[in-house]
Coordinates of N, CA and C in Angstrom, one line a residue:
M1 N 0.7 -1.2 -0.2 CA 0.2 0.0 0.5 C 0.8 1.1 -0.1
H2 N 0.7 2.4 -0.2 CA 1.5 3.5 -0.6 C 0.8 4.4 0.5
L3 N 1.5 5.3 0.3 CA 1.3 6.2 1.5 C 0.7 7.5 1.2
A4 N 0.5 7.3 0.6 CA 0.2 8.8 -0.5 C -1.5 8.6 0.3
Y5 N -2.4 7.2 -0.2 CA -3.9 7.0 -0.2 C -3.7 7.7 1.8
P6 N -3.5 6.8 2.8 CA -3.7 7.5 4.4 C -3.3 9.2 4.4
A7 N -2.5 9.3 4.0 CA -1.8 10.6 3.6 C -2.7 11.4 3.1
V8 N -3.4 11.3 2.1 CA -4.6 12.4 1.6 C -5.9 12.0 2.6
L9 N -5.7 10.9 2.7 CA -7.3 10.8 3.5 C -6.9 11.7 5.2
A10 N -5.8 12.0 5.6 CA -5.7 12.6 7.0 C -5.5 14.2 6.7
A11 N -4.7 14.3 5.4 CA -5.5 15.9 5.1 C -6.1 16.3 4.9
L12 N -7.5 15.7 3.9 CA -8.9 15.9 3.9 C -9.5 15.4 5.5
L13 N -9.0 14.7 6.0 CA -10.2 15.1 7.3 C -9.5 16.1 8.5
F14 N -8.4 16.7 8.3 CA -7.5 17.7 9.0 C -8.2 19.1 8.4
C15 N -8.2 19.2 6.8 CA -8.9 20.5 6.3 C -10.7 20.4 6.9
V16 N -11.1 19.3 6.8 CA -12.7 19.8 7.3 C -12.9 19.5 8.8
G17 N -11.8 19.3 9.4 CA -11.7 19.5 11.1 C -11.8 20.9 11.1
L18 N -10.6 21.9 10.7 CA -10.1 23.1 10.3 C -11.3 23.9 10.2
Y19 N -11.5 23.6 8.6 CA -12.9 24.1 8.3 C -13.4 24.4 9.4
G20 N -14.3 23.7 10.1 CA -15.4 23.5 11.8 C -15.1 24.1 12.3
V21 N -13.6 24.1 13.1 CA -13.3 25.2 13.6 C -13.3 26.4 13.9
L22 N -13.3 27.0 11.9 CA -13.1 28.1 12.3 C -14.6 28.7 11.9
A23 N -15.5 28.0 11.0 CA -16.9 28.5 10.5 C -17.8 28.0 11.9
R24 N -17.7 26.9 12.7 CA -18.7 27.4 13.7 C -19.0 28.1 14.5
R25 N -19.8 28.1 15.0 CA -20.3 28.9 16.4 C -21.1 28.5 17.2
N26 N -21.8 27.0 17.3 CA -21.8 25.6 18.6 C -20.4 25.5 19.0
A27 N -20.6 25.5 20.5 CA -19.3 25.0 20.9 C -19.3 23.1 20.8
I28 N -20.2 22.6 20.5 CA -20.2 21.6 20.9 C -19.6 20.9 19.0
L29 N -19.8 21.6 18.1 CA -19.4 21.3 16.9 C -18.0 21.7 16.8
V30 N -17.6 22.4 17.6 CA -16.1 22.9 17.4 C -15.3 22.4 17.9
L31 N -15.9 20.7 19.3 CA -15.7 20.4 19.8 C -14.9 18.3 19.1
M32 N -16.1 18.5 17.9 CA -16.2 17.4 16.9 C -14.9 18.0 16.3
S33 N -15.4 19.5 15.6 CA -13.9 19.3 14.6 C -12.8 18.7 14.8
V34 N -12.8 19.1 16.2 CA -10.7 19.6 17.0 C -10.9 17.5 17.2
E35 N -11.8 17.2 16.8 CA -11.3 15.5 17.1 C -11.2 15.2 15.7
L36 N -12.1 15.4 15.2 CA -11.8 14.7 13.2 C -10.1 15.4 13.2
M37 N -9.7 16.5 13.6 CA -8.3 17.1 13.2 C -7.3 16.0 14.3
L38 N -8.0 15.5 15.9 CA -7.1 14.4 15.9 C -6.7 13.0 15.5
N39 N -8.2 12.8 14.7 CA -7.5 11.0 14.2 C -7.6 11.6 13.0
A40 N -7.4 12.3 12.4 CA -6.2 12.9 10.9 C -5.2 12.8 11.5
V41 N -4.4 13.3 12.4 CA -2.9 13.2 13.1 C -2.7 11.5 13.3
N42 N -4.2 10.7 14.4 CA -3.4 9.1 14.0 C -3.2 8.4 13.1
L43 N -4.0 8.7 12.2 CA -4.0 8.0 10.8 C -2.9 8.4 10.4
N44 N -2.3 9.4 10.0 CA -0.9 9.9 9.7 C 0.1 8.9 10.5
L45 N -0.2 8.9 11.8 CA 0.8 8.0 13.1 C 0.9 6.8 12.7
V46 N 0.0 6.3 12.8 CA -0.4 5.0 12.0 C 0.5 4.5 10.8
A47 N 0.3 5.8 9.7 CA 0.0 5.3 8.5 C 2.2 5.1 8.4
F48 N 2.5 6.3 9.0 CA 3.7 6.5 9.0 C 4.5 4.9 9.7
D49 N 4.1 4.9 11.1 CA 4.6 3.6 11.4 C 4.6 2.3 10.7
V50 N 3.4 1.7 9.5 CA 3.5 0.3 9.0 C 4.4 1.3 7.5
W51 N 4.9 2.0 7.5 CA 5.7 2.7 6.4 C 7.2 2.7 6.6
L52 N 7.2 2.7 7.5 CA 8.7 2.9 8.1 C 9.4 1.6 9.2
R53 N 8.2 0.9 9.1 CA 8.3 -0.8 10.4 C 9.1 -0.3 11.2
D54 N 8.7 0.5 11.9 CA 9.4 0.4 13.4 C 8.8 -0.6 14.4
A55 N 10.1 -1.2 14.2 CA 10.3 -2.5 15.7 C 9.6 -1.8 16.7
L56 N 9.1 -1.1 17.4 CA 9.2 -0.9 18.6 C 7.1 -0.2 18.7
H57 N 7.0 -0.4 17.0 CA 5.6 0.6 17.1 C 5.3 2.0 17.7
S58 N 6.5 2.4 17.8 CA 5.8 4.3 18.2 C 4.4 5.1 17.7
G59 N 4.3 4.8 16.7 CA 3.3 5.6 16.0 C 1.9 5.0 16.1
Q60 N 2.0 3.5 16.5 CA 0.6 3.1 17.3 C 0.4 3.3 18.7
A61 N 1.8 3.4 19.6 CA 1.8 4.1 20.5 C 1.6 5.1 21.0
L62 N 1.9 6.3 20.2 CA 1.4 7.7 20.3 C 0.0 7.4 20.2
T63 N -0.7 7.1 18.9 CA -2.3 6.6 18.5 C -2.5 6.7 19.9
L64 N -2.6 5.6 20.8 CA -3.2 5.2 22.0 C -3.1 6.6 22.8
F65 N -2.2 6.5 22.8 CA -1.4 8.3 24.3 C -2.6 9.4 23.4
T66 N -3.4 9.2 22.5 CA -4.2 10.8 21.4 C -5.2 10.5 21.7
I67 N -5.5 9.4 22.1 CA -7.3 8.7 22.1 C -6.9 9.2 23.0
A68 N -6.5 8.3 24.7 CA -6.6 8.6 25.9 C -6.5 10.4 26.0
I69 N -5.9 11.2 25.7 CA -5.7 12.5 25.8 C -6.7 13.0 25.2
A70 N -7.5 12.3 24.0 CA -9.0 13.4 23.6 C -10.4 12.7 24.2
A71 N -10.1 11.6 24.6 CA -11.2 11.1 25.6 C -11.3 12.0 26.8
A72 N -10.2 12.2 27.4 CA -10.1 13.6 28.6 C -10.8 14.9 28.3
E73 N -9.8 15.5 27.0 CA -10.6 16.6 26.3 C -11.9 17.0 26.0
I74 N -12.3 15.7 25.6 CA -13.9 15.9 25.4 C -14.3 15.7 26.4
G75 N -14.3 15.3 27.4 CA -14.7 14.8 28.5 C -15.2 16.1 29.7
I76 N -14.0 16.9 28.9 CA -13.6 18.1 29.9 C -14.6 19.4 29.6
G77 N -14.2 19.9 28.0 CA -14.8 19.9 27.5 C -16.3 20.0 27.1
L78 N -17.4 19.0 27.2 CA -18.5 19.1 27.5 C -19.2 19.6 28.4
A79 N -17.9 19.0 29.6 CA -18.7 19.6 31.2 C -18.8 20.8 30.6
I80 N -17.7 22.0 30.6 CA -17.7 23.8 29.9 C -18.5 23.7 29.5
V81 N -19.1 23.1 28.5 CA -20.0 23.2 27.8 C -21.2 23.5 27.9
L82 N -21.5 22.7 28.9 CA -22.9 22.9 29.9 C -22.9 23.4 30.7
A83 N -21.7 23.8 31.1 CA -21.9 25.0 32.8 C -22.3 25.8 32.0
V84 N -21.3 26.8 30.8 CA -22.1 27.8 30.0 C -23.3 27.8 29.0
Y85 N -23.7 26.5 29.1 CA -24.8 26.4 28.8 C -25.8 26.8 30.0
R86 N -26.1 26.2 31.0 CA -26.8 26.4 31.8 C -27.1 28.2 32.3
N87 N -25.8 28.4 32.4 CA -25.6 30.3 33.0 C -25.7 30.6 31.8
R88 N -25.8 30.9 30.8 CA -26.4 31.8 29.5 C -27.7 31.3 28.9
G89 N -27.3 29.5 28.3 CA -28.7 29.8 27.7 C -28.3 29.5 26.4
S90 N -27.1 29.3 26.5 CA -26.5 29.4 24.8 C -25.3 28.7 24.9
S91 N -24.6 27.9 24.0 CA -23.7 27.8 23.5 C -23.2 28.1 22.5
A92 N -23.1 29.1 22.0 CA -22.9 30.1 20.5 C -21.3 30.3 21.7
V93 N -20.1 30.2 20.5 CA -18.6 30.4 20.5 C -18.9 32.0 21.0
D94 N -19.2 32.8 20.5 CA -19.5 34.3 19.7 C -19.6 35.3 21.5
D95 N -20.8 34.0 21.6 CA -21.4 35.0 22.9 C -20.6 34.1 24.6
L96 N -19.3 34.0 24.4 CA -18.5 33.2 25.2 C -17.8 34.1 25.5
R97 N -17.1 35.8 24.5 CA -16.5 36.9 24.3 C -17.2 37.8 26.4
D98 N -18.4 37.7 26.3 CA -18.9 38.6 27.0 C -19.2 38.1 28.1
T99 N -18.6 37.2 28.6 CA -18.4 36.3 29.2 C -17.1 36.8 31.2
A100 N -16.0 37.0 30.2 CA -15.1 38.0 31.2 C -15.4 39.1 31.0
E101 N -15.6 39.6 32.3 CA -15.5 41.4 32.8 C -14.2 42.0 32.9
G102 N -13.5 42.4 32.5 CA -12.9 42.9 32.2 C -12.9 44.6 33.4
P103 N -11.8 44.5 33.9 CA -11.4 45.9 35.0 C -12.2 47.4 34.6
D104 N -12.4 47.4 33.4 CA -13.1 48.6 32.5 C -14.9 48.6 32.8
D105 N -15.2 47.5 33.0 CA -16.1 46.8 33.1 C -17.4 47.0 34.1
D106 N -17.4 48.6 35.2 CA -18.3 48.6 36.4 C -19.4 49.0 35.9
P107 N -20.5 48.6 36.7 CA -22.1 48.4 36.9 C -22.5 50.1 37.1
D108 N -21.7 50.3 38.3 CA -22.1 51.8 38.5 C -21.7 53.1 37.2
D109 N -20.7 52.5 36.1 CA -21.0 53.3 35.4 C -21.3 52.9 34.1
D110 N -22.7 53.0 33.9 CA -23.2 53.1 33.1 C -23.6 54.0 32.4
P111 N -23.9 54.0 30.7 CA -23.7 55.7 30.2 C -25.0 56.1 29.7
G112 N -26.0 54.9 30.3 CA -27.1 55.6 30.0 C -27.8 56.0 31.4
N113 N -26.7 55.9 32.6 CA -27.3 57.0 33.7 C -26.4 57.9 33.9
A114 N -25.3 58.7 33.1 CA -24.2 59.4 33.3 C -24.8 60.7 33.5
G115 N -24.9 61.4 34.7 CA -25.0 63.0 34.7 C -26.7 62.5 35.9
D116 N -27.3 61.5 35.8 CA -29.0 61.4 36.8 C -28.6 60.5 37.2
S117 N -28.2 60.6 38.5 CA -28.2 59.9 39.7 C -29.2 59.7 40.4
E118 N -30.6 60.6 40.6 CA -30.8 60.5 40.9 C -32.8 59.6 40.3
G119 N -32.5 59.8 39.0 CA -33.5 59.2 37.7 C -34.7 60.4 37.7
A120 N -35.5 60.8 37.0 CA -36.7 61.2 36.2 C -37.7 61.3 37.4
A121 N -38.4 61.9 37.9 CA -39.2 62.4 38.7 C -40.0 61.0 38.8
G122 N -40.6 60.3 39.6 CA -41.3 59.5 39.4 C -41.1 57.9 39.4
E123 N -39.7 58.1 39.2 CA -39.4 56.9 38.4 C -38.1 56.3 39.0
E124 N -38.4 54.4 39.1 CA -37.5 54.0 39.9 C -36.3 54.1 39.2
P125 N -35.1 54.2 40.2 CA -33.8 53.4 38.9 C -33.6 52.3 38.6
A126 N -33.3 51.9 37.3 CA -33.2 50.3 36.9 C -32.0 50.0 37.3
P127 N -32.7 48.1 37.8 CA -31.3 47.6 38.7 C -30.3 47.3 38.1
A128 N -28.6 47.2 38.7 CA -27.4 47.6 38.6 C -27.6 46.0 37.7
K129 N -26.7 46.1 37.0 CA -26.7 44.7 35.7 C -25.9 43.3 36.8
S130 N -25.4 43.7 37.5 CA -24.6 42.7 38.4 C -25.7 42.1 39.4
S131 N -26.8 43.1 39.8 CA -27.8 42.1 40.5 C -28.7 41.5 39.6
Q132 N -29.0 41.8 38.3 CA -29.1 41.1 37.5 C -29.0 39.3 37.2
K133 N -27.3 39.8 37.7 CA -26.5 38.3 36.8 C -26.8 37.6 38.1
S134 N -26.7 38.2 39.7 CA -26.4 37.9 40.3 C -27.5 37.0 40.8
Q135 N -29.1 37.3 40.2 CA -30.3 37.1 40.9 C -30.8 35.5 39.8
K136 N -30.0 35.6 38.3 CA -30.0 34.4 37.4 C -29.4 33.8 37.8
A137 N -28.2 33.7 38.5 CA -27.4 32.4 38.8 C -27.6 31.7 39.8
E138 N -28.7 32.6 41.1 CA -29.2 32.4 42.1 C -30.3 31.2 41.7
A139 N -31.1 31.8 40.6 CA -32.7 31.4 39.9 C -32.1 29.6 39.1
T140 N -31.0 29.5 38.6 CA -30.1 28.7 37.9 C -29.4 27.1 39.2
A141 N -29.1 28.3 40.2 CA -28.5 26.9 41.5 C -29.5 26.2 42.0

């Protein structure tokens, strides 16, 4: 068997996985795409191990190690995705940028209430964003 056949198949698998990582917005589909990329690497490891006729079969040993690491990665990744989905209600990767609050994100510095600390006559001030987040976190707990 020629080395070109599994190498081309591995390249195609890796390209499909790379496209999935770059183009998908759902975190679970991104994890599946990473798994495709790891399987392409595994296919290359086994193909080169057979082609080189290695007596120690190091390519196959590295493949087993990669499979074990991928299983742990997918378990931890799914746990993180489920935790994010429970807190946010969405598993979209683009929404995850909003989870980190930087030092500039102060709920007291709301631009809508700038210069108006009391609010208009007869209106109650809007609740702070942090209290809404804490109420949502308590409701899900």
